[in-house]
PDB file of C-alpha atoms in Angstrom:
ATOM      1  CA  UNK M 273      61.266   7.678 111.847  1.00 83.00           C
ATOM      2  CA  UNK M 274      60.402   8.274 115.566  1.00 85.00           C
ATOM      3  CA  UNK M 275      58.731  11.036 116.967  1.00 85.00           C
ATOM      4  CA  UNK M 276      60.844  10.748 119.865  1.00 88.00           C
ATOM      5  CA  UNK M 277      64.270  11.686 117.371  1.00 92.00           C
ATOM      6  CA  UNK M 278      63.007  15.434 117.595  1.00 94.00           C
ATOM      7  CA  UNK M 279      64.112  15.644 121.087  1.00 92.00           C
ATOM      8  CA  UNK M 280      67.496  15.912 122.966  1.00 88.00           C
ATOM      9  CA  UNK M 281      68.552  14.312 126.393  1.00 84.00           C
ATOM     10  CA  UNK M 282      70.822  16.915 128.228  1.00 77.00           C
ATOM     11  CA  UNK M 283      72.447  15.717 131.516  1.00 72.00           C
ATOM     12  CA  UNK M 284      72.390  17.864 134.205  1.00 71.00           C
ATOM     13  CA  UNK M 285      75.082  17.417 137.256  1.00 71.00           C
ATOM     14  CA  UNK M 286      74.680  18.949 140.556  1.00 67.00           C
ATOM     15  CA  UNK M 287      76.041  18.605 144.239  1.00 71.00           C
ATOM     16  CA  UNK M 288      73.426  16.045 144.299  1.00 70.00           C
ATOM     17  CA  UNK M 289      73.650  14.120 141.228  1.00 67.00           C
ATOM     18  CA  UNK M 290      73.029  13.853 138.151  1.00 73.00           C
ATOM     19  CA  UNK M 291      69.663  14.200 136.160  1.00 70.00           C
ATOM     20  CA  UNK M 292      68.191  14.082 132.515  1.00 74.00           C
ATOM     21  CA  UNK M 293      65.894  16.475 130.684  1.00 81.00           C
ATOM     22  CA  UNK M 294      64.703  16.043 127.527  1.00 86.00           C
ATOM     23  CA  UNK M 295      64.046  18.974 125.228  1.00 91.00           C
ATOM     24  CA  UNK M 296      62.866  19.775 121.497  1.00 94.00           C
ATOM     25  CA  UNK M 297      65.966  19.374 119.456  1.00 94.00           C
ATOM     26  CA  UNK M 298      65.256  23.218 118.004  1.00 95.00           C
ATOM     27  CA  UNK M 299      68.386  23.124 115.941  1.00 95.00           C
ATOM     28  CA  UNK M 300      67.337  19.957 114.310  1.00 96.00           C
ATOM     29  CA  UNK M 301      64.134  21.283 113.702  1.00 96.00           C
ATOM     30  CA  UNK M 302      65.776  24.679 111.864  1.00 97.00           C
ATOM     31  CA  UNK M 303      67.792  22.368 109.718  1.00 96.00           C
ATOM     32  CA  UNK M 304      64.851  20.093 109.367  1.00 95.00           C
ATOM     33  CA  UNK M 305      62.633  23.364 107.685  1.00 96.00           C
ATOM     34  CA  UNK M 306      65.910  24.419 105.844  1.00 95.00           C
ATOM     35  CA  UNK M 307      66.648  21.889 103.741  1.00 92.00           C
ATOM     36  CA  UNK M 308      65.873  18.111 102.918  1.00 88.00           C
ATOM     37  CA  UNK M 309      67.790  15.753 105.444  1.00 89.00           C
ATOM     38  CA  UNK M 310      70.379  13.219 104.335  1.00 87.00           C
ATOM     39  CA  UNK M 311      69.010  11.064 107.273  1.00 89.00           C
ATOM     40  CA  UNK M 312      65.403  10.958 106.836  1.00 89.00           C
ATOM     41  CA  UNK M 313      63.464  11.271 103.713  1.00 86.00           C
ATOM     42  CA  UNK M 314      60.723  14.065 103.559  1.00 88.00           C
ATOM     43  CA  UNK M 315      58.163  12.080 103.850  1.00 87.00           C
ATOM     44  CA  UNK M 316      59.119  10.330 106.552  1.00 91.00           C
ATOM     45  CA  UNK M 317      59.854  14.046 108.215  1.00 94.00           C
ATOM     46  CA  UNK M 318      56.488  14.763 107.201  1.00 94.00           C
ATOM     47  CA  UNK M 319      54.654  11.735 108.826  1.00 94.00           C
ATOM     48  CA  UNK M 320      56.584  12.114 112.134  1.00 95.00           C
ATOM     49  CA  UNK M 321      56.387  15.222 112.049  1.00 97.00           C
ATOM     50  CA  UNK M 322      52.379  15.745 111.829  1.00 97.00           C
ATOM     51  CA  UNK M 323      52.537  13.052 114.317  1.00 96.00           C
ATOM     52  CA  UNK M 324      54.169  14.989 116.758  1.00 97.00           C
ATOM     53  CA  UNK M 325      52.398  18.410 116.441  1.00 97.00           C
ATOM     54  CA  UNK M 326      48.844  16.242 116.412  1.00 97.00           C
ATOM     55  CA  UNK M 327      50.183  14.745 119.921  1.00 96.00           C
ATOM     56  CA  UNK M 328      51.388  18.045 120.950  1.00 96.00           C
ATOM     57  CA  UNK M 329      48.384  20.101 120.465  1.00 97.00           C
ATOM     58  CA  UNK M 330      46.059  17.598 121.584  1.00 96.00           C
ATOM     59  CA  UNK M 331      48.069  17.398 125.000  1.00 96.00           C
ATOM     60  CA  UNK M 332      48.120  21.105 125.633  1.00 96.00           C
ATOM     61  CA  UNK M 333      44.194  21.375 124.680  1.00 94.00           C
ATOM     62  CA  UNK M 334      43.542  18.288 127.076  1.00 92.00           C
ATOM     63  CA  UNK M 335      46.439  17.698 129.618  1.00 88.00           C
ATOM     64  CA  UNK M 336      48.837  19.977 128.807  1.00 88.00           C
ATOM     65  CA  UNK M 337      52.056  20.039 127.228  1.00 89.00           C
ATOM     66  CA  UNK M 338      55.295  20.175 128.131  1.00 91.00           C
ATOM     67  CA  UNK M 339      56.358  22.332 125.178  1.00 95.00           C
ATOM     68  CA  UNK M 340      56.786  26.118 125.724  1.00 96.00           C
ATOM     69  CA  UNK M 341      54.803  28.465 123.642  1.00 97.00           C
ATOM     70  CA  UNK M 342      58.092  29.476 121.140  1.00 97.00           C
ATOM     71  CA  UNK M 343      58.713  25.710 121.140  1.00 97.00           C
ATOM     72  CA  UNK M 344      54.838  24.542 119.758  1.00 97.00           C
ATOM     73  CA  UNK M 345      55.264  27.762 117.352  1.00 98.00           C
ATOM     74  CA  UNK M 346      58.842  26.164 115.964  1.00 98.00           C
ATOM     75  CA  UNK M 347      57.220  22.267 115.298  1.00 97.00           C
ATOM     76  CA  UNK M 348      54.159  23.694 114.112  1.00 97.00           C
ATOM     77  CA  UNK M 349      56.302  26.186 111.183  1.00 97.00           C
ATOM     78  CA  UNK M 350      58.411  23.258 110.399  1.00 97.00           C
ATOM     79  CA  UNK M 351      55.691  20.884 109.471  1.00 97.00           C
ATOM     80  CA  UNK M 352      54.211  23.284 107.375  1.00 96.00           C
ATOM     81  CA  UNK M 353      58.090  23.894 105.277  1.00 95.00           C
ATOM     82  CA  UNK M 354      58.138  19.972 105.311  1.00 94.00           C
ATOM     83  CA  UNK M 355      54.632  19.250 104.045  1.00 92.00           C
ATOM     84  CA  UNK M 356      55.446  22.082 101.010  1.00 88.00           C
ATOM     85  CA  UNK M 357      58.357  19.801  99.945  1.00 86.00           C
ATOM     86  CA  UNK M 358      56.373  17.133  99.830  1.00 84.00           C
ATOM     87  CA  UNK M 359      53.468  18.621  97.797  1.00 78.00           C
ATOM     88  CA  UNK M 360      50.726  19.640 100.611  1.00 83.00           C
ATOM     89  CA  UNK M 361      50.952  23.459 100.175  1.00 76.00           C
ATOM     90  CA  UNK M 362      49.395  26.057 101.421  1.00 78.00           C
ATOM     91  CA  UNK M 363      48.498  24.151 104.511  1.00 88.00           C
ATOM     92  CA  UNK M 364      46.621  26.322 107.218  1.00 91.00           C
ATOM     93  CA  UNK M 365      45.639  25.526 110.530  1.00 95.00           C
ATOM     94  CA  UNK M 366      44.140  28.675 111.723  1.00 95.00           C
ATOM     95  CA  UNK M 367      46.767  29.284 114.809  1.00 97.00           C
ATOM     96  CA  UNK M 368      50.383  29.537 114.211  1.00 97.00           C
ATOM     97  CA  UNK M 369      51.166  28.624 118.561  1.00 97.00           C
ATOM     98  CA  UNK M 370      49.621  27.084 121.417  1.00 97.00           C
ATOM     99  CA  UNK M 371      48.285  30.728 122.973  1.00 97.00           C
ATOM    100  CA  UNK M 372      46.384  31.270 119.606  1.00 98.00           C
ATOM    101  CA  UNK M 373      45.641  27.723 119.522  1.00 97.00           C
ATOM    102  CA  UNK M 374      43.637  28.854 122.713  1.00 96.00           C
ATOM    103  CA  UNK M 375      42.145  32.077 121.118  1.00 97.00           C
ATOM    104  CA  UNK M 376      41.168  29.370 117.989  1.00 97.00           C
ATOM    105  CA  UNK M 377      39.191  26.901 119.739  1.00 96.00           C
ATOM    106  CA  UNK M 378      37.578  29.904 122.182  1.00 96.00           C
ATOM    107  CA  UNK M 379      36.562  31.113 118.618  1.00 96.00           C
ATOM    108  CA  UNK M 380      35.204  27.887 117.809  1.00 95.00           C
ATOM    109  CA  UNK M 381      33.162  27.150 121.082  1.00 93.00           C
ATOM    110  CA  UNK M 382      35.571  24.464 122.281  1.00 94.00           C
ATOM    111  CA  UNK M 383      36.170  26.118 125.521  1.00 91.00           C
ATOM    112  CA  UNK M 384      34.474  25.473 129.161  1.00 82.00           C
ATOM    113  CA  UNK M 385      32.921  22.132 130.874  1.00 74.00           C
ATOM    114  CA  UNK M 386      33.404  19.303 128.464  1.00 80.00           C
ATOM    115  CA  UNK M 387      35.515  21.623 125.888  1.00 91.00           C
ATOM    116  CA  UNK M 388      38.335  19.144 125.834  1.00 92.00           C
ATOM    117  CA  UNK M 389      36.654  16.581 123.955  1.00 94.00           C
ATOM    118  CA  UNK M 390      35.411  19.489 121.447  1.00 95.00           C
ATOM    119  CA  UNK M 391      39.423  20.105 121.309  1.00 95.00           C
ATOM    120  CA  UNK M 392      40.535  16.858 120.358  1.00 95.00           C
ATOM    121  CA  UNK M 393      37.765  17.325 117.235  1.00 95.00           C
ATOM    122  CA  UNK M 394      38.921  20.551 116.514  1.00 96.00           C
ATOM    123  CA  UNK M 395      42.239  18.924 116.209  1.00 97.00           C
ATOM    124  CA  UNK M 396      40.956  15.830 114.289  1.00 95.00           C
ATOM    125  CA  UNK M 397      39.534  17.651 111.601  1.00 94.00           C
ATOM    126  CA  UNK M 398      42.762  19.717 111.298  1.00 95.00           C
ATOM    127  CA  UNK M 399      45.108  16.692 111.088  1.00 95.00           C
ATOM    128  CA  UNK M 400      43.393  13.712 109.452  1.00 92.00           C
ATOM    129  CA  UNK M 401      43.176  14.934 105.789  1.00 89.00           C
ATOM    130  CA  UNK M 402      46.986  15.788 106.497  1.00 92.00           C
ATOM    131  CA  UNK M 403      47.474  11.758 107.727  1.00 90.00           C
ATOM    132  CA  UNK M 404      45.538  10.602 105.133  1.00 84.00           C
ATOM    133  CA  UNK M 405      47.270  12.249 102.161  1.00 83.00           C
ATOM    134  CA  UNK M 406      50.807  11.324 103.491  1.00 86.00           C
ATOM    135  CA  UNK M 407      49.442   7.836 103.981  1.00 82.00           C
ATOM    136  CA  UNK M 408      48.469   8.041 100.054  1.00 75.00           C
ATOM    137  CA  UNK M 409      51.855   9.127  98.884  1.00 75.00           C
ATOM    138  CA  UNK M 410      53.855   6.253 101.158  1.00 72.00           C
ATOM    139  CA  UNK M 411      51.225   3.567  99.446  1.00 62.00           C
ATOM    140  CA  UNK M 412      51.202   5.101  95.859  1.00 56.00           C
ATOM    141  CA  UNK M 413      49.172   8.044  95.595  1.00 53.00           C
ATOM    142  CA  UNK M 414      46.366   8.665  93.906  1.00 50.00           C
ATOM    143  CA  UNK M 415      45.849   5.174  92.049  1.00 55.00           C
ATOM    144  CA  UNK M 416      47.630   3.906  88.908  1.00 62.00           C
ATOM    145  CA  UNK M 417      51.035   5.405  88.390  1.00 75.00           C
ATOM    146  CA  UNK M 418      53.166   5.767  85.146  1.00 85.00           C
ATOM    147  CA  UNK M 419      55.945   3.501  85.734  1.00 84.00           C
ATOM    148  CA  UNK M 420      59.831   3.993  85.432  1.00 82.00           C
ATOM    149  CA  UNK M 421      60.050   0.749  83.208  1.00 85.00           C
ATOM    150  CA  UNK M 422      57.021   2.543  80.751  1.00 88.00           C
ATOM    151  CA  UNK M 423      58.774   5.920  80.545  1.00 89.00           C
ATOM    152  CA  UNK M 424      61.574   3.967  79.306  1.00 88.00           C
ATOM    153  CA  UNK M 425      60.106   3.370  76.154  1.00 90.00           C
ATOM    154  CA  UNK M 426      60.753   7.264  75.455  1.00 90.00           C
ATOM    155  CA  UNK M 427      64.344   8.671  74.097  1.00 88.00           C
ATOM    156  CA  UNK M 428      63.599  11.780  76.530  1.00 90.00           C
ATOM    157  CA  UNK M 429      60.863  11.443  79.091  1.00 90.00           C
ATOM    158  CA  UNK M 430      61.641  14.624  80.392  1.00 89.00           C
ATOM    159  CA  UNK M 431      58.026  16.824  79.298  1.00 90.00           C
ATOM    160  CA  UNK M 432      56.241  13.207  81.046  1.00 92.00           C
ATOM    161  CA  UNK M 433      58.080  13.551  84.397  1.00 88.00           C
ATOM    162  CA  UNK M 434      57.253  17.148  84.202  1.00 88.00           C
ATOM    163  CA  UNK M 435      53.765  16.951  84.062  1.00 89.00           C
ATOM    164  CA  UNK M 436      53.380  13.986  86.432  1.00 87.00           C
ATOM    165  CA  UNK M 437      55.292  16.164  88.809  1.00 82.00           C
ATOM    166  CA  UNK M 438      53.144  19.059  88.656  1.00 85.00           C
ATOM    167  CA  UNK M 439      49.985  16.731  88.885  1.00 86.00           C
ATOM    168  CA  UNK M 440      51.179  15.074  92.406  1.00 79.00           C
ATOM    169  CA  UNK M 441      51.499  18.688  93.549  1.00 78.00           C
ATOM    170  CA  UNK M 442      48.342  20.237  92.469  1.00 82.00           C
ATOM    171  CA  UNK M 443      46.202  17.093  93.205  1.00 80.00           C
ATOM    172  CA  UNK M 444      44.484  18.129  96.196  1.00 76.00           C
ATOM    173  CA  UNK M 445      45.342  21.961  96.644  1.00 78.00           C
ATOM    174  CA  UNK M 446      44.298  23.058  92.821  1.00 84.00           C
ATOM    175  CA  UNK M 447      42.356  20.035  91.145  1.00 86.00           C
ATOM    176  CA  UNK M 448      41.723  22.558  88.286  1.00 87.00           C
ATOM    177  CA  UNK M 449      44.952  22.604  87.666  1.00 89.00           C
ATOM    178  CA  UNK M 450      45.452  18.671  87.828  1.00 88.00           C
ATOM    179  CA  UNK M 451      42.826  18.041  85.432  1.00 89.00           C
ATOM    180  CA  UNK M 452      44.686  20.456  82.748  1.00 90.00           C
ATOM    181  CA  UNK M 453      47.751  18.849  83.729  1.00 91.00           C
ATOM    182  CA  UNK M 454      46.327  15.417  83.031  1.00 91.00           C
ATOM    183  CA  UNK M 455      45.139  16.598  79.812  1.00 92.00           C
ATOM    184  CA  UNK M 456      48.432  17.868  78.746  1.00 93.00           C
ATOM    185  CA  UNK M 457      50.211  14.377  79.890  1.00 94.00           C
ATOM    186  CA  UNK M 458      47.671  12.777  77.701  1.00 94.00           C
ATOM    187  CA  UNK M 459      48.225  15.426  74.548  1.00 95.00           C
ATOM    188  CA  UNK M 460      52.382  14.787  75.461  1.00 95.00           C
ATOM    189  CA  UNK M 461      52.605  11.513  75.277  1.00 95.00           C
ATOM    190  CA  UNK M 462      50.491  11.270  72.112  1.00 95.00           C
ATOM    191  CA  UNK M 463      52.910  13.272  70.476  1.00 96.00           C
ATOM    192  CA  UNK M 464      55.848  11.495  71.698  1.00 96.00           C
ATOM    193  CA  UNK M 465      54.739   8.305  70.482  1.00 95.00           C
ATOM    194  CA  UNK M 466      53.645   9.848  67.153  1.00 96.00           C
ATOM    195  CA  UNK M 467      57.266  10.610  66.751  1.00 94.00           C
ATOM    196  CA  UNK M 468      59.009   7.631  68.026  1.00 93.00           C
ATOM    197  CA  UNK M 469      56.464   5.673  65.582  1.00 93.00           C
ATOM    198  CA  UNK M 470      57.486   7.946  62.492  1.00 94.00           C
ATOM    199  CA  UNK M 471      54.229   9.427  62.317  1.00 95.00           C
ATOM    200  CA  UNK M 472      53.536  13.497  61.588  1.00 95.00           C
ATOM    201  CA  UNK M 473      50.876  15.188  63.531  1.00 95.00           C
ATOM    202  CA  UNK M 474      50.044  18.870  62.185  1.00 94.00           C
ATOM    203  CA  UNK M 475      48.750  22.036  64.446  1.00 91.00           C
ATOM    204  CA  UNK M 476      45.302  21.569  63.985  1.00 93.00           C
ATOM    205  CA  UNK M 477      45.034  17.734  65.651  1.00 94.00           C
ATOM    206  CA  UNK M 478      43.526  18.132  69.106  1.00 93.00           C
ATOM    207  CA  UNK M 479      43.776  15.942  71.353  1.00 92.00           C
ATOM    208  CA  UNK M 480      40.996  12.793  70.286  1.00 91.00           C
ATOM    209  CA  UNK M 481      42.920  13.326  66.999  1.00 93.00           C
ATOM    210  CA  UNK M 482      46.542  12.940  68.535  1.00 94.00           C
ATOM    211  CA  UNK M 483      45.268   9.940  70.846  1.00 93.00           C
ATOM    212  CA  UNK M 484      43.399   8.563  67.289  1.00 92.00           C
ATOM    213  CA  UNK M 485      46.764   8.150  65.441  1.00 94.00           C
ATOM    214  CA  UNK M 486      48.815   6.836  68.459  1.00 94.00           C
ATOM    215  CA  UNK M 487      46.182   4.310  68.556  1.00 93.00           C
ATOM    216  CA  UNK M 488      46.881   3.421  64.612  1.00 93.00           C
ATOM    217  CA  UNK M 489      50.722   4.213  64.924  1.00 94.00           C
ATOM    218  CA  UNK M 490      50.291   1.397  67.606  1.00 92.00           C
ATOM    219  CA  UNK M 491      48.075  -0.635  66.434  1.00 90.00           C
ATOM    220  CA  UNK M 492      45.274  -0.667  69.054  1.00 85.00           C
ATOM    221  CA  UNK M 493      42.774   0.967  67.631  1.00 85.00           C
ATOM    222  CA  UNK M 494      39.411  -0.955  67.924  1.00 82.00           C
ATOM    223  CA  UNK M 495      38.847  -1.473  63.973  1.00 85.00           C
ATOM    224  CA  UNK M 496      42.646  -3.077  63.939  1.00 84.00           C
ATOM    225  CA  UNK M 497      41.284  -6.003  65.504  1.00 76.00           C
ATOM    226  CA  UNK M 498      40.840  -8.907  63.295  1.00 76.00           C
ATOM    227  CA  UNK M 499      37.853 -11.088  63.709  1.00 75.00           C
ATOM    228  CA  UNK M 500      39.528 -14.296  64.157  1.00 71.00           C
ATOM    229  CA  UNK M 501      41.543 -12.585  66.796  1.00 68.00           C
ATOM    230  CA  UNK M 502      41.041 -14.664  70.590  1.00 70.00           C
ATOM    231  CA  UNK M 503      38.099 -12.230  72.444  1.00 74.00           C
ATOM    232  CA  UNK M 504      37.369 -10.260  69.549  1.00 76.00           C
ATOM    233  CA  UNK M 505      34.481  -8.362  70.744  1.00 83.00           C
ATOM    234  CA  UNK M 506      36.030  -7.652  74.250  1.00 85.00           C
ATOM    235  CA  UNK M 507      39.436  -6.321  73.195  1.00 81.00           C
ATOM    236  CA  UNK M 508      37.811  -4.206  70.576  1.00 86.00           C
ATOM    237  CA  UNK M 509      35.396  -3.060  73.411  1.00 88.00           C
ATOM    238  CA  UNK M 510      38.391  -2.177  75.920  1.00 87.00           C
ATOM    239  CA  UNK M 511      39.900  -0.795  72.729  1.00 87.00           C
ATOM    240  CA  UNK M 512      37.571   1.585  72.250  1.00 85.00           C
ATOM    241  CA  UNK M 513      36.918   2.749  75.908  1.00 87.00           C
ATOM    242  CA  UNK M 514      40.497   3.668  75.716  1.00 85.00           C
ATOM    243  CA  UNK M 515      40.590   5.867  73.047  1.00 84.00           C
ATOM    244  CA  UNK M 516      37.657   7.274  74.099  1.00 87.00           C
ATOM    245  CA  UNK M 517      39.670   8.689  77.320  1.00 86.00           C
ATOM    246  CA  UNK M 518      41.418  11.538  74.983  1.00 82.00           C
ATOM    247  CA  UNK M 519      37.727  12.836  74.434  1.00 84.00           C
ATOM    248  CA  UNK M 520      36.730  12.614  77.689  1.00 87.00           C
ATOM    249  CA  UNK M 521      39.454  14.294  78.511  1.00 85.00           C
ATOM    250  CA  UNK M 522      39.727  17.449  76.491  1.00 83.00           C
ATOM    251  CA  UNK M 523      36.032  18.089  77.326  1.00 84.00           C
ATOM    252  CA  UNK M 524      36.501  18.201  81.037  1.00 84.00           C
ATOM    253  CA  UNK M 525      39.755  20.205  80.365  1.00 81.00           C
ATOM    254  CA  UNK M 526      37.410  22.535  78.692  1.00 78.00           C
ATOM    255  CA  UNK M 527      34.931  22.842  81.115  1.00 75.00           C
ATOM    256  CA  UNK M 528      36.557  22.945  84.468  1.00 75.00           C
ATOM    257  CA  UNK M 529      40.769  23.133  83.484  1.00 52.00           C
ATOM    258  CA  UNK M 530      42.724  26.003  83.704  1.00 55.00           C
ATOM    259  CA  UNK M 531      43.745  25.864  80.007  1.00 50.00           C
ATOM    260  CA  UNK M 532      41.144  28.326  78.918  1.00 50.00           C
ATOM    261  CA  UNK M 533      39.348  31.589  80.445  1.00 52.00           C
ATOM    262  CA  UNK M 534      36.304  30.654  82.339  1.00 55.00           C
ATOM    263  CA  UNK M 535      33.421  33.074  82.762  1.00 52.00           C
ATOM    264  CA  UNK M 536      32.344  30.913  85.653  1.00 57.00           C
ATOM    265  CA  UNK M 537      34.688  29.734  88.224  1.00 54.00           C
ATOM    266  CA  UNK M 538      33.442  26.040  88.428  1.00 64.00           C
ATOM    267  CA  UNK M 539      33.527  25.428  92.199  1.00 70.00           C
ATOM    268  CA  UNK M 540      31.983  22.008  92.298  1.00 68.00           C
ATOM    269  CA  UNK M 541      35.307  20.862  91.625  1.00 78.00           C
ATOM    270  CA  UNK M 542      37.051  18.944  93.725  1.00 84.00           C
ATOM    271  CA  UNK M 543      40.389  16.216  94.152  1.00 84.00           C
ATOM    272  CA  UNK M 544      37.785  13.555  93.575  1.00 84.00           C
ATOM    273  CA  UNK M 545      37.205  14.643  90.157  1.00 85.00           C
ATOM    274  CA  UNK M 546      40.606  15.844  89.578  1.00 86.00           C
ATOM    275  CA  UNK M 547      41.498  12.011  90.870  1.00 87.00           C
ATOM    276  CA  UNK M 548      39.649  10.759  87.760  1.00 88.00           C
ATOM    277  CA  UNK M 549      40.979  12.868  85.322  1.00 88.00           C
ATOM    278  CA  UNK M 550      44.261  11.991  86.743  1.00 90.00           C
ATOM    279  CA  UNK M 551      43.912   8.050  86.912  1.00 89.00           C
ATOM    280  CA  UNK M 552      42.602   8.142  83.477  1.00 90.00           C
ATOM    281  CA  UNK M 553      45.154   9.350  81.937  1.00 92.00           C
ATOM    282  CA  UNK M 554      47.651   7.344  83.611  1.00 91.00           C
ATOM    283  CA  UNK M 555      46.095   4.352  82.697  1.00 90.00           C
ATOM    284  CA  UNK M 556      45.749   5.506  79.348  1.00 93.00           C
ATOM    285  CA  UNK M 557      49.867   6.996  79.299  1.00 94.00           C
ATOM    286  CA  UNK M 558      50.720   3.605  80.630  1.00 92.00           C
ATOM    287  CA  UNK M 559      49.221   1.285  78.037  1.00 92.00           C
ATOM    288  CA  UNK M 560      50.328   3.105  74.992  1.00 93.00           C
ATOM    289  CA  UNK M 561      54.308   3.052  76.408  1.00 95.00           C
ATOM    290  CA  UNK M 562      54.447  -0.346  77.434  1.00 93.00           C
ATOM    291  CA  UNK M 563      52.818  -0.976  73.833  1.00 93.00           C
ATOM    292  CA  UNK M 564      55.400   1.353  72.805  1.00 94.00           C
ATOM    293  CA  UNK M 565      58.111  -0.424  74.288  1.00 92.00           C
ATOM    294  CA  UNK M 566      56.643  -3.511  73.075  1.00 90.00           C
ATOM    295  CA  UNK M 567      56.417  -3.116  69.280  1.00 87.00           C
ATOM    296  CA  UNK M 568      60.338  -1.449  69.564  1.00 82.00           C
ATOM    297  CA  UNK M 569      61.889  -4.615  71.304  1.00 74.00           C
TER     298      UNK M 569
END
């Protein structure tokens, strides 16, 4: 999508011709914040979108825009309703218009001789994590995904789409939460697996436990491996780093997840470490359903 599809052309016919002016298309944008389009997806709303308002800003705080106040106010509310629906919440840019744009960068020393170059910073900083993490979803995300064709291997896959859902929204605004979330895909698909194999897991399996006897149901675990088996020592190896994710996983669940009361917020952590967590277990979610799949067919 084009930037330039959030404006109108209106002709305009006098005694001495006829002219063009080109306006923001405000009722497209008031649709556009209402609901999802049937024209554009949201993340291509959301790209063009930050586009725009990037451009827009930047022009007032430099040349000038051509935008009224009401009509920077109207872009800048409906790329924040957009970005929600794609999973960027809570989004704040510390002016809601371009007059308190004006009080914002007087705030931040970005005004007087030279000030416009301090603008297009202030701006920079604002807007590249927001490029950036739309950029990531249109090119996958966060690194390995759980596939369509793996989450076939499951009768329901309903509790997996769940969590995977709540993990792309929580990613980068709560990476607490991502990391518990990861955990409980991890603990989920154990369980499902356990089931589908015709194996019972009881109350008091945590999660190394459950991700032990998916390994067995499977028959990955490391000590499966036969000796004469091609690469021995490196599948057992891989094997074992594997099944060694469930640990790593509940204990970092413990420490920093939102599963259980801290006395300590931990605020060292970040999506960096919640990007682990998260790849991790997808790797780990991924290999047991295609082996899933794979032992069934």
């Amino acid at each position: 999508m084009d930037s330039s599809e959030f404006f109108s052309t209106e002709k305009d016919t006098s005694p001495w011709g006829t002219s063009e002016t080109t306006r923001l298309h405000i009722e497209l944008l008031d649709q556009i914040a209402a609901a999802p389009s049937s024209t554009w997806s949201d993340l291509e709303l959301a790209k063009a979108l930050t586009e725009l308002t990037h451009d827009e800003y930047q022009k007032y705080g430099t040349n000038g825009s051509e935008l009224a106040n009401t009509e920077a106010r109207k872009l800048l509310t409906t790329l924040k309703a957009v970005l929600a629906r794609v999973g960027l919440r809570n989004v704040e840019f510390g002016f809601r218009d371009f007059e308190s744009f004006r009080s914002y960068w007087i705030r931040k020393g970005a005004s007087g001789a030279g000030g416009w170059q301090a603008r297009r910073d202030l701006l920079t900083d604002l807007f590249n994590p927001i490029h950036d993490r739309l950029e990531a979803l249109v090119t996958g995300g966060s690194g390995p995904k759980v596939t369509e064709e793996a989450l076939s291997a499951l009768d329901d896959p309903g509790a997996i789409r769940d969590h995977l859902d709540r993990i792309e929204r929580s990613l980068d605004d709560d990476p607490r939460l991502a990391v518990g979330s990861a955990k409980e895909l991890v603990e989920s698909t154990a369980k499902l697996v356990l089931k589908r194999s015709g194996v019972e897991y009881g109350k008091t399996d945590d999660l190394p436990s459950l991700v032990a006897k998916a390994h067995t149901a499977l028959g990955i675990n490391a000590k499966q491996v036969e000796d004469s088996a091609e690469n021995a020592v490196g599948i057992r190896t891989l094997l074992g780093a594997v099944s060694r994710i469930g640990v790593g996983m509940a204990e970092l669940r413990n420490q920093i997840g939102t599963g259980h009361g801290q006395a300590e917020v931990p605020t060292w952590v970040t999506p960096r470490h919640a990007r682990l967590a998260v790849g991790s277990a997808h790797v780990w979610c991924q290999f047991v359903l295609e082996t899933l799949e794979q032992r069934s067919s």
